[in-house]
Amino acid sequence: MKAAKFDYIQAGSVDEVVDALAKGDGEAIIIAGGQTLMPMLSMRLARPETVIDINRIPELSGIAVDGDEVVIKACTRQATALASAEIQRHLPLLAKAIAYVGHQQTRNRGTIGGSLSHADPASEIPLTALTMDARVRLRSVAGIREVAMADYFLGPMMTARADNEILLSVHFPLPPTGSRTGTAFHEVSERRGDFAVVAAAALIVLDGNGVCSRVALGIGGADGVPKRITGLEDKLRGGKIDPDAIQAAMGEVAATLAPGSDQHAGADYRRRVAGKLAERALIDALTDALLEAENE
Amino acid sequence: MSKRNISVTINGSVYTRQVEPRLSLSDFLRGEQNLHGTHIGCEHGVCGACSILLDGVPIRACLMLAVQADGQELTTVEGLSQDDGTPGLLQDAFQDAHGMQCGYCTPGMLISAQALLADNNDPSLDEIKDAIGGNLCRCTGYVQIIEAIQLAATRLREAG
Ligand code: FES
Ligand code: FES
């Protein structure tokens, strides 16, 4: 199908974007990489009056370490993030996750901020941001605010970002110095590059004495939003972590998730795969953290 | 909803056109430029038949608006031929290895392969599969497509 008519603004600055969003009063929509919005426009699932193009705003792309966090600007391409030495070095979990995102044609246009804004429940970047306790910075004419990932995902393709706000950047905290961090990302999808049927992201931080000071397990594709398995995290945090302890806490995964059924997989299958991938991700993250300890 | 002026370089020549903002880049190439080599399979970013190169990197032309291409450089499958219009090295390899059945997916496959071979003239099987991972072939002739890309790579290496 073909998109319905709309007006087009090629914005030159963020100021221009927030003004146009305010003027659009809910009928204006931002286009970044277009990898999700363009199909929605062609299928007329979205019929905005105005499309605001943010692709040519220099202040919206880039990856930088800033104090104790890594900041990724919204319009940074997924292909740029995949090739980024900064992300490889500082955000290994994100690097592992991005390797599963899309195909070369979609990564060359698709952006980090676009993926976070559309918030497909099976998409890898939102899941990773949630698992890493990232925050997004949003701006409207009223000003700037920050939202933690824990409060950001409201439902399938629904987030806390208001219609008059633009997502400026996502902020990933760096692990505390002196700790060893292990990460792992696993997913099951129909073809490589497709959205996950189910995905699991795990991050384990060991302190100087080998005690688990932080653990995060996120599951995507098995609920309306990406989910942290906080019950499991509470059980594992603060103690010695080993495969037996992980095994003993696994029941929390199925208890936390309410997967749906669709043409890709049934709810039962999703629940079982989520359990398996979660276990694999935690064991691999632990191995990764211990390996880092040996290399010190 | 007024039309916009755009100026794009397509296969080496500059064109200035007026387009409606809602016109996709794939419809622009086919409908306004008569470049029918860019195929449209799904129109929503699933099949890869509409792949083209944007400033040298592969993208899906159905997932971009024509207005967004203003000032940029595009290569369509027509741009892969030699200057006299005869098939280029990659296209020859597809013909010789019979890397197509109905040919519908072929332009997209050629663009993905072109992007791969531009940085790597000795790709592994996995690298080839990864490069064409975003291109669907409904005739499912993937084996011969892969062989065609391998043949092109061999010829590129021989040509130095
Ligand atoms: S027509 Fe563009 S991806 Fe199918
Ligand atoms: S040759 Fe027919 S779709 Fe690929």
Tab-separated table of C-alpha atoms and ligand atoms in Angstrom:
chain	number	residue	atom	x	y	z
A	1	MET	CA	0.000	0.000	0.000
A	2	LYS	CA	0.940	3.657	-0.214
A	3	ALA	CA	1.188	6.158	2.609
A	4	ALA	CA	-1.583	8.731	3.063
A	5	LYS	CA	-0.661	12.359	2.405
A	6	PHE	CA	1.366	14.261	4.955
A	7	ASP	CA	3.444	17.395	5.279
A	8	TYR	CA	7.167	16.968	5.618
A	9	ILE	CA	9.586	19.003	7.691
A	10	GLN	CA	13.286	18.433	7.415
A	11	ALA	CA	14.387	19.700	10.808
A	12	GLY	CA	17.773	21.323	11.190
A	13	SER	CA	17.838	21.435	14.984
A	14	VAL	CA	16.195	19.914	18.054
A	15	ASP	CA	14.563	23.298	18.778
A	16	GLU	CA	12.821	23.066	15.452
A	17	VAL	CA	11.648	19.507	16.225
A	18	VAL	CA	10.090	20.339	19.603
A	19	ASP	CA	8.357	23.402	18.129
A	20	ALA	CA	6.922	21.317	15.288
A	21	LEU	CA	5.823	18.608	17.732
A	22	ALA	CA	4.066	21.209	19.894
A	23	LYS	CA	2.373	22.734	16.863
A	24	GLY	CA	1.406	19.297	15.557
A	25	ASP	CA	-0.612	18.670	18.711
A	26	GLY	CA	-0.400	14.886	18.530
A	27	GLU	CA	-0.690	14.734	14.727
A	28	ALA	CA	3.027	15.154	14.042
A	29	ILE	CA	5.404	12.207	14.127
A	30	ILE	CA	9.181	11.924	14.021
A	31	ILE	CA	10.956	9.869	11.370
A	32	ALA	CA	14.497	8.723	12.106
A	33	GLY	CA	15.729	5.574	10.320
A	34	GLY	CA	12.200	4.758	9.181
A	35	GLN	CA	12.614	1.007	9.589
A	36	THR	CA	9.481	0.755	11.743
A	37	LEU	CA	7.633	3.931	10.792
A	38	MET	CA	7.776	3.464	7.015
A	39	PRO	CA	5.873	0.133	7.106
A	40	MET	CA	3.356	1.756	9.479
A	41	LEU	CA	2.911	4.628	7.022
A	42	SER	CA	2.597	2.332	3.988
A	43	MET	CA	0.035	0.158	5.739
A	44	ARG	CA	-1.691	3.300	6.999
A	45	LEU	CA	-1.424	2.139	10.577
A	46	ALA	CA	0.022	5.620	11.096
A	47	ARG	CA	-1.627	8.606	9.366
A	48	PRO	CA	0.188	11.658	10.695
A	49	GLU	CA	-0.478	15.136	9.359
A	50	THR	CA	3.189	16.007	9.593
A	51	VAL	CA	6.347	13.918	9.420
A	52	ILE	CA	9.376	15.526	11.045
A	53	ASP	CA	12.669	14.222	9.683
A	54	ILE	CA	15.496	14.254	12.255
A	55	ASN	CA	18.132	12.528	10.100
A	56	ARG	CA	20.108	15.679	9.391
A	57	ILE	CA	20.490	17.049	12.896
A	58	PRO	CA	24.186	16.663	13.781
A	59	GLU	CA	23.599	17.047	17.548
A	60	LEU	CA	21.518	13.852	17.460
A	61	SER	CA	24.241	11.396	16.518
A	62	GLY	CA	27.299	10.149	18.273
A	63	ILE	CA	28.571	7.812	20.959
A	64	ALA	CA	30.620	9.176	23.858
A	65	VAL	CA	31.824	8.225	27.318
A	66	ASP	CA	30.738	10.943	29.731
A	67	GLY	CA	31.850	10.466	33.345
A	68	ASP	CA	30.344	7.227	34.627
A	69	GLU	CA	28.088	6.605	31.662
A	70	VAL	CA	28.086	6.012	27.921
A	71	VAL	CA	25.783	8.324	26.013
A	72	ILE	CA	24.361	7.264	22.671
A	73	LYS	CA	22.523	9.964	20.754
A	74	ALA	CA	19.130	8.976	19.390
A	75	CYS	CA	19.875	9.097	15.671
A	76	THR	CA	23.035	6.971	15.864
A	77	ARG	CA	22.668	4.187	13.298
A	78	GLN	CA	22.606	0.602	14.479
A	79	ALA	CA	25.411	-0.136	11.994
A	80	THR	CA	27.537	2.607	13.597
A	81	ALA	CA	26.873	1.184	17.051
A	82	LEU	CA	27.744	-2.322	15.856
A	83	ALA	CA	31.102	-1.093	14.549
A	84	SER	CA	31.839	1.136	17.554
A	85	ALA	CA	35.019	0.329	19.506
A	86	GLU	CA	33.627	2.411	22.380
A	87	ILE	CA	30.591	0.154	22.694
A	88	GLN	CA	32.690	-3.016	22.317
A	89	ARG	CA	34.936	-1.867	25.140
A	90	HIS	CA	32.487	-0.287	27.575
A	91	LEU	CA	29.113	-1.879	26.864
A	92	PRO	CA	29.846	-5.497	25.932
A	93	LEU	CA	26.235	-6.560	26.552
A	94	LEU	CA	24.941	-3.995	24.074
A	95	ALA	CA	27.594	-5.063	21.566
A	96	LYS	CA	26.454	-8.692	21.885
A	97	ALA	CA	22.793	-7.701	21.487
A	98	ILE	CA	23.274	-5.448	18.459
A	99	ALA	CA	24.876	-8.344	16.588
A	100	TYR	CA	21.351	-9.857	16.517
A	101	VAL	CA	19.621	-6.692	15.272
A	102	GLY	CA	18.289	-6.751	11.729
A	103	HIS	CA	20.146	-7.127	8.448
A	104	GLN	CA	22.798	-4.916	6.873
A	105	GLN	CA	20.129	-2.998	4.911
A	106	THR	CA	18.098	-2.212	8.037
A	107	ARG	CA	21.068	-1.525	10.359
A	108	ASN	CA	22.415	1.048	7.901
A	109	ARG	CA	19.276	3.167	8.417
A	110	GLY	CA	17.786	1.955	11.696
A	111	THR	CA	18.710	3.986	14.781
A	112	ILE	CA	19.206	3.274	18.471
A	113	GLY	CA	16.621	5.887	19.457
A	114	GLY	CA	14.093	4.619	16.927
A	115	SER	CA	14.296	1.144	18.332
A	116	LEU	CA	13.757	2.504	21.871
A	117	SER	CA	10.886	4.741	20.745
A	118	HIS	CA	8.904	2.047	18.961
A	119	ALA	CA	9.574	-0.440	21.769
A	120	ASP	CA	8.683	-3.659	20.042
A	121	PRO	CA	8.462	-6.182	22.891
A	122	ALA	CA	10.773	-8.578	21.029
A	123	SER	CA	13.401	-6.075	19.990
A	124	GLU	CA	16.932	-6.404	21.293
A	125	ILE	CA	17.937	-2.808	22.027
A	126	PRO	CA	15.060	-2.017	24.442
A	127	LEU	CA	15.698	-5.305	26.250
A	128	THR	CA	19.382	-4.506	26.640
A	129	ALA	CA	18.725	-0.947	27.816
A	130	LEU	CA	16.326	-2.294	30.446
A	131	THR	CA	18.787	-4.943	31.603
A	132	MET	CA	21.568	-2.376	31.909
A	133	ASP	CA	19.451	0.159	33.887
A	134	ALA	CA	19.804	2.780	31.180
A	135	ARG	CA	17.874	6.073	31.109
A	136	VAL	CA	16.509	8.065	28.206
A	137	ARG	CA	16.532	11.830	27.933
A	138	LEU	CA	13.354	13.340	26.474
A	139	ARG	CA	12.663	16.888	25.428
A	140	SER	CA	9.550	18.895	24.658
A	141	VAL	CA	8.865	22.653	24.594
A	142	ALA	CA	8.325	22.326	28.355
A	143	GLY	CA	11.920	21.205	28.903
A	144	ILE	CA	14.063	18.115	29.401
A	145	ARG	CA	13.295	15.107	31.583
A	146	GLU	CA	14.879	11.734	32.105
A	147	VAL	CA	13.086	8.431	32.433
A	148	ALA	CA	14.613	5.217	33.766
A	149	MET	CA	14.030	2.131	31.640
A	150	ALA	CA	12.160	0.550	34.557
A	151	ASP	CA	9.431	3.204	34.095
A	152	TYR	CA	9.674	3.601	30.340
A	153	PHE	CA	7.958	0.595	28.723
A	154	LEU	CA	4.185	0.758	29.173
A	155	GLY	CA	2.956	-1.903	26.759
A	156	PRO	CA	3.601	-3.344	23.291
A	157	MET	CA	4.883	-0.414	21.169
A	158	MET	CA	3.954	1.995	24.002
A	159	THR	CA	6.355	4.032	26.091
A	160	ALA	CA	6.374	6.876	28.602
A	161	ARG	CA	7.449	9.289	25.865
A	162	ALA	CA	4.637	11.750	25.162
A	163	ASP	CA	3.575	12.691	21.616
A	164	ASN	CA	5.176	16.109	22.006
A	165	GLU	CA	8.544	14.744	23.139
A	166	ILE	CA	11.650	13.763	21.225
A	167	LEU	CA	14.041	11.132	22.537
A	168	LEU	CA	17.452	12.816	22.589
A	169	SER	CA	19.780	10.167	23.936
A	170	VAL	CA	20.112	6.996	25.939
A	171	HIS	CA	22.484	6.802	28.895
A	172	PHE	CA	24.099	3.524	29.908
A	173	PRO	CA	25.836	3.429	33.310
A	174	LEU	CA	29.396	2.064	33.338
A	175	PRO	CA	30.092	-0.747	35.815
A	176	PRO	CA	31.790	0.399	39.051
A	177	THR	CA	35.581	0.265	38.902
A	178	GLY	CA	37.260	-2.614	40.695
A	179	SER	CA	34.416	-4.969	39.885
A	180	ARG	CA	34.309	-7.675	37.261
A	181	THR	CA	31.367	-7.717	34.935
A	182	GLY	CA	30.198	-10.639	32.874
A	183	THR	CA	27.493	-10.424	30.216
A	184	ALA	CA	25.658	-12.684	27.794
A	185	PHE	CA	22.874	-12.354	25.244
A	186	HIS	CA	20.951	-15.237	23.677
A	187	GLU	CA	17.926	-15.372	21.445
A	188	VAL	CA	15.804	-17.671	19.367
A	189	SER	CA	14.477	-16.220	16.118
A	190	GLU	CA	13.116	-17.701	12.911
A	191	ARG	CA	15.934	-16.368	10.777
A	192	ARG	CA	19.095	-14.586	11.762
A	193	GLY	CA	18.293	-10.859	11.908
A	194	ASP	CA	14.579	-11.310	12.562
A	195	PHE	CA	12.988	-10.031	15.728
A	196	ALA	CA	13.498	-12.482	18.577
A	197	VAL	CA	10.780	-14.989	19.387
A	198	VAL	CA	12.354	-14.898	22.844
A	199	ALA	CA	15.606	-13.236	23.945
A	200	ALA	CA	17.528	-13.185	27.233
A	201	ALA	CA	20.127	-10.664	28.394
A	202	ALA	CA	22.171	-11.196	31.546
A	203	LEU	CA	24.683	-9.106	33.445
A	204	ILE	CA	26.562	-10.225	36.555
A	205	VAL	CA	28.916	-8.044	38.602
A	206	LEU	CA	31.278	-9.724	41.103
A	207	ASP	CA	32.969	-7.652	43.789
A	208	GLY	CA	36.604	-8.095	44.899
A	209	ASN	CA	35.640	-11.095	47.063
A	210	GLY	CA	33.716	-12.877	44.337
A	211	VAL	CA	30.351	-11.976	45.847
A	212	CYS	CA	27.612	-11.132	43.366
A	213	SER	CA	27.051	-7.413	43.949
A	214	ARG	CA	24.726	-6.933	41.015
A	215	VAL	CA	22.781	-9.236	38.751
A	216	ALA	CA	20.314	-8.335	36.029
A	217	LEU	CA	18.276	-10.702	33.899
A	218	GLY	CA	16.028	-9.334	31.167
A	219	ILE	CA	13.685	-11.321	28.934
A	220	GLY	CA	12.202	-10.029	25.683
A	221	GLY	CA	9.427	-11.452	23.523
A	222	ALA	CA	7.721	-13.287	26.367
A	223	ASP	CA	5.440	-10.502	27.607
A	224	GLY	CA	3.945	-7.227	26.370
A	225	VAL	CA	7.115	-5.399	27.352
A	226	PRO	CA	10.705	-6.491	27.961
A	227	LYS	CA	10.825	-7.737	31.559
A	228	ARG	CA	13.379	-7.886	34.340
A	229	ILE	CA	13.150	-11.021	36.472
A	230	THR	CA	13.523	-9.165	39.757
A	231	GLY	CA	12.553	-12.138	41.952
A	232	LEU	CA	15.514	-14.080	40.590
A	233	GLU	CA	17.826	-11.087	40.920
A	234	ASP	CA	16.858	-10.678	44.607
A	235	LYS	CA	17.671	-14.329	45.275
A	236	LEU	CA	21.098	-14.189	43.639
A	237	ARG	CA	22.310	-10.770	44.760
A	238	GLY	CA	24.593	-10.532	47.783
A	239	GLY	CA	25.689	-14.159	47.833
A	240	LYS	CA	28.110	-16.482	46.167
A	241	ILE	CA	26.811	-17.206	42.731
A	242	ASP	CA	27.351	-20.545	41.014
A	243	PRO	CA	25.411	-22.786	38.613
A	244	ASP	CA	23.547	-24.429	41.516
A	245	ALA	CA	22.387	-21.086	42.901
A	246	ILE	CA	21.274	-20.076	39.396
A	247	GLN	CA	19.379	-23.364	38.986
A	248	ALA	CA	17.628	-22.875	42.315
A	249	ALA	CA	16.351	-19.426	41.303
A	250	MET	CA	15.138	-20.355	37.812
A	251	GLY	CA	11.505	-20.847	38.831
A	252	GLU	CA	11.147	-17.066	39.026
A	253	VAL	CA	11.421	-16.728	35.250
A	254	ALA	CA	8.202	-18.516	34.348
A	255	ALA	CA	6.463	-16.982	37.378
A	256	THR	CA	7.233	-13.430	36.190
A	257	LEU	CA	6.263	-13.745	32.525
A	258	ALA	CA	2.869	-13.704	30.838
A	259	PRO	CA	3.718	-14.596	27.231
A	260	GLY	CA	1.215	-14.384	24.400
A	261	SER	CA	0.659	-16.680	21.420
A	262	ASP	CA	0.984	-15.555	17.817
A	263	GLN	CA	1.939	-16.931	14.410
A	264	HIS	CA	5.581	-17.241	15.508
A	265	ALA	CA	5.147	-19.243	18.715
A	266	GLY	CA	2.692	-20.314	21.393
A	267	ALA	CA	2.714	-19.045	24.972
A	268	ASP	CA	3.895	-22.394	26.371
A	269	TYR	CA	6.795	-22.603	23.968
A	270	ARG	CA	7.798	-19.027	24.777
A	271	ARG	CA	7.742	-19.732	28.503
A	272	ARG	CA	9.936	-22.812	28.117
A	273	VAL	CA	12.380	-21.105	25.769
A	274	ALA	CA	12.575	-18.111	28.114
A	275	GLY	CA	13.602	-20.433	30.972
A	276	LYS	CA	16.275	-22.162	28.906
A	277	LEU	CA	17.710	-18.965	27.429
A	278	ALA	CA	17.703	-17.288	30.842
A	279	GLU	CA	19.705	-20.134	32.358
A	280	ARG	CA	22.152	-20.163	29.466
A	281	ALA	CA	22.592	-16.376	29.618
A	282	LEU	CA	23.217	-16.365	33.388
A	283	ILE	CA	25.729	-19.241	33.237
A	284	ASP	CA	27.553	-17.583	30.332
A	285	ALA	CA	27.569	-14.198	32.087
A	286	LEU	CA	29.037	-15.865	35.187
A	287	THR	CA	31.718	-17.624	33.120
A	288	ASP	CA	32.465	-14.310	31.441
A	289	ALA	CA	32.855	-12.533	34.830
A	290	LEU	CA	35.133	-15.284	36.179
A	291	LEU	CA	37.234	-15.211	33.030
A	292	GLU	CA	37.680	-11.481	33.446
A	293	ALA	CA	38.844	-12.151	37.026
A	294	GLU	CA	41.479	-14.594	35.770
A	295	ASN	CA	42.752	-12.138	33.219
A	296	GLU	CA	43.312	-9.401	35.797
B	1	MET	CA	1.195	18.736	1.337
B	2	SER	CA	3.074	20.630	-1.289
B	3	LYS	CA	5.634	18.970	-3.510
B	4	ARG	CA	9.325	19.226	-2.723
B	5	ASN	CA	12.291	19.820	-4.944
B	6	ILE	CA	14.964	17.213	-4.631
B	7	SER	CA	18.234	16.673	-6.367
B	8	VAL	CA	19.713	13.175	-6.292
B	9	THR	CA	22.607	11.453	-7.962
B	10	ILE	CA	21.493	8.132	-9.421
B	11	ASN	CA	24.083	5.822	-10.979
B	12	GLY	CA	26.384	8.778	-11.518
B	13	SER	CA	23.946	11.321	-13.028
B	14	VAL	CA	22.259	14.149	-11.148
B	15	TYR	CA	18.470	14.501	-11.395
B	16	THR	CA	16.319	17.339	-10.084
B	17	ARG	CA	12.689	16.423	-9.514
B	18	GLN	CA	9.557	17.494	-7.676
B	19	VAL	CA	8.102	14.837	-5.411
B	20	GLU	CA	5.238	14.446	-2.974
B	21	PRO	CA	6.568	13.902	0.560
B	22	ARG	CA	4.731	10.581	0.892
B	23	LEU	CA	6.411	9.049	-2.176
B	24	SER	CA	8.704	6.175	-1.213
B	25	LEU	CA	12.164	6.051	-2.703
B	26	SER	CA	11.337	2.730	-4.399
B	27	ASP	CA	8.255	4.220	-6.098
B	28	PHE	CA	10.309	7.253	-7.073
B	29	LEU	CA	12.961	5.103	-8.745
B	30	ARG	CA	10.439	2.974	-10.612
B	31	GLY	CA	7.654	5.449	-11.278
B	32	GLU	CA	9.493	8.725	-11.858
B	33	GLN	CA	12.877	7.526	-13.055
B	34	ASN	CA	11.750	4.435	-14.952
B	35	LEU	CA	14.429	2.399	-13.247
B	36	HIS	CA	12.445	-0.815	-13.088
B	37	GLY	CA	15.414	-2.868	-11.955
B	38	THR	CA	14.570	-2.026	-8.348
B	39	HIS	CA	11.852	-4.558	-7.546
B	40	ILE	CA	9.122	-4.174	-4.971
B	41	GLY	CA	8.139	-7.377	-3.231
B	42	CYS	CA	6.457	-6.414	0.006
B	43	GLU	CA	6.615	-2.636	0.352
B	44	HIS	CA	7.184	-2.889	4.078
B	45	GLY	CA	10.744	-3.860	4.640
B	46	VAL	CA	10.591	-7.642	4.745
B	47	CYS	CA	11.834	-9.028	1.431
B	48	GLY	CA	14.874	-6.972	0.406
B	49	ALA	CA	13.940	-6.952	-3.309
B	50	CYS	CA	14.080	-3.134	-3.294
B	51	SER	CA	17.666	-2.950	-1.953
B	52	ILE	CA	19.815	-0.161	-3.373
B	53	LEU	CA	23.059	1.497	-2.305
B	54	LEU	CA	22.742	4.843	-0.509
B	55	ASP	CA	26.104	6.593	-0.367
B	56	GLY	CA	27.661	3.177	-0.909
B	57	VAL	CA	25.825	1.170	1.744
B	58	PRO	CA	22.833	-1.108	1.147
B	59	ILE	CA	19.407	0.032	2.312
B	60	ARG	CA	15.784	-0.826	1.542
B	61	ALA	CA	14.340	1.731	-0.869
B	62	CYS	CA	10.771	1.041	0.298
B	63	LEU	CA	11.738	2.159	3.814
B	64	MET	CA	12.858	5.620	2.843
B	65	LEU	CA	11.023	8.622	1.433
B	66	ALA	CA	12.210	10.078	-1.842
B	67	VAL	CA	12.472	13.517	-0.180
B	68	GLN	CA	14.964	12.072	2.275
B	69	ALA	CA	17.332	11.199	-0.574
B	70	ASP	CA	17.830	14.866	-1.447
B	71	GLY	CA	21.521	15.547	-1.984
B	72	GLN	CA	22.505	11.893	-1.696
B	73	GLU	CA	24.046	9.365	-4.009
B	74	LEU	CA	22.171	6.247	-5.046
B	75	THR	CA	23.198	3.148	-6.956
B	76	THR	CA	20.493	0.876	-8.289
B	77	VAL	CA	21.002	-2.491	-9.945
B	78	GLU	CA	21.224	-0.691	-13.303
B	79	GLY	CA	24.356	0.973	-11.942
B	80	LEU	CA	26.113	-2.377	-11.578
B	81	SER	CA	26.463	-2.828	-15.343
B	82	GLN	CA	29.450	-1.645	-17.326
B	83	ASP	CA	29.485	1.775	-18.967
B	84	ASP	CA	28.363	0.325	-22.316
B	85	GLY	CA	25.343	-1.295	-20.655
B	86	THR	CA	26.644	-4.857	-20.759
B	87	PRO	CA	26.518	-6.854	-17.495
B	88	GLY	CA	29.176	-6.180	-14.883
B	89	LEU	CA	31.369	-8.819	-13.244
B	90	LEU	CA	28.856	-9.688	-10.532
B	91	GLN	CA	25.936	-9.862	-12.962
B	92	ASP	CA	27.966	-12.127	-15.278
B	93	ALA	CA	28.697	-14.426	-12.362
B	94	PHE	CA	24.980	-14.659	-11.534
B	95	GLN	CA	24.286	-15.590	-15.137
B	96	ASP	CA	27.113	-18.129	-15.369
B	97	ALA	CA	26.319	-19.815	-12.040
B	98	HIS	CA	22.587	-19.553	-12.733
B	99	GLY	CA	22.050	-17.581	-9.536
B	100	MET	CA	18.374	-16.975	-10.233
B	101	GLN	CA	15.159	-18.725	-11.127
B	102	CYS	CA	12.305	-16.252	-11.660
B	103	GLY	CA	14.662	-13.325	-11.084
B	104	TYR	CA	12.386	-11.335	-8.810
B	105	CYS	CA	14.769	-11.207	-5.857
B	106	THR	CA	17.853	-10.870	-8.076
B	107	PRO	CA	18.322	-7.060	-8.021
B	108	GLY	CA	18.282	-7.098	-4.219
B	109	MET	CA	20.644	-10.062	-4.091
B	110	LEU	CA	23.023	-8.288	-6.483
B	111	ILE	CA	23.030	-5.123	-4.371
B	112	SER	CA	23.697	-7.048	-1.151
B	113	ALA	CA	26.456	-9.039	-2.839
B	114	GLN	CA	27.961	-5.883	-4.335
B	115	ALA	CA	28.145	-4.282	-0.869
B	116	LEU	CA	29.771	-7.408	0.552
B	117	LEU	CA	32.366	-7.783	-2.220
B	118	ALA	CA	33.260	-4.090	-2.116
B	119	ASP	CA	34.958	-4.604	1.267
B	120	ASN	CA	35.777	-8.296	1.070
B	121	ASN	CA	36.780	-10.220	-2.046
B	122	ASP	CA	37.228	-13.478	-0.146
B	123	PRO	CA	34.071	-13.880	1.940
B	124	SER	CA	33.382	-17.053	3.905
B	125	LEU	CA	30.142	-18.958	3.441
B	126	ASP	CA	28.828	-17.466	6.686
B	127	GLU	CA	29.700	-13.951	5.578
B	128	ILE	CA	27.829	-14.487	2.318
B	129	LYS	CA	24.798	-15.891	4.142
B	130	ASP	CA	24.881	-12.957	6.516
B	131	ALA	CA	25.108	-10.437	3.674
B	132	ILE	CA	22.057	-11.861	1.876
B	133	GLY	CA	20.226	-12.621	5.135
B	134	GLY	CA	17.876	-9.694	4.523
B	135	ASN	CA	16.904	-10.857	1.022
B	136	LEU	CA	14.151	-13.389	0.508
B	137	CYS	CA	14.058	-15.655	-2.534
B	138	ARG	CA	10.621	-17.187	-2.972
B	139	CYS	CA	12.038	-19.624	-5.527
B	140	THR	CA	14.410	-20.656	-2.723
B	141	GLY	CA	17.368	-20.942	-5.053
B	142	TYR	CA	19.767	-19.816	-2.339
B	143	VAL	CA	22.485	-22.385	-3.071
B	144	GLN	CA	23.045	-21.134	-6.604
B	145	ILE	CA	22.894	-17.528	-5.450
B	146	ILE	CA	25.673	-18.269	-2.963
B	147	GLU	CA	27.666	-20.064	-5.667
B	148	ALA	CA	27.256	-17.062	-7.953
B	149	ILE	CA	28.651	-14.754	-5.273
B	150	GLN	CA	31.551	-17.149	-4.688
B	151	LEU	CA	32.242	-17.197	-8.436
B	152	ALA	CA	32.223	-13.388	-8.538
B	153	ALA	CA	34.628	-13.298	-5.574
B	154	THR	CA	36.997	-15.722	-7.311
B	155	ARG	CA	36.943	-13.612	-10.473
B	156	LEU	CA	37.542	-10.444	-8.468
B	157	ARG	CA	40.588	-12.011	-6.794
B	158	GLU	CA	41.927	-13.259	-10.138
B	159	ALA	CA	41.508	-9.812	-11.631
B	160	GLY	CA	43.491	-8.500	-8.634
C	1	FES	S1	9.903	-4.156	-1.174
C	1	FES	FE1	11.295	-3.220	0.173
C	1	FES	S2	11.821	-4.810	1.510
C	1	FES	FE2	10.262	-5.719	0.284
C	2	FES	S1	14.717	-16.235	-8.104
C	2	FES	FE1	12.592	-16.138	-7.810
C	2	FES	S2	12.465	-15.020	-5.993
C	2	FES	FE2	14.529	-15.456	-6.084
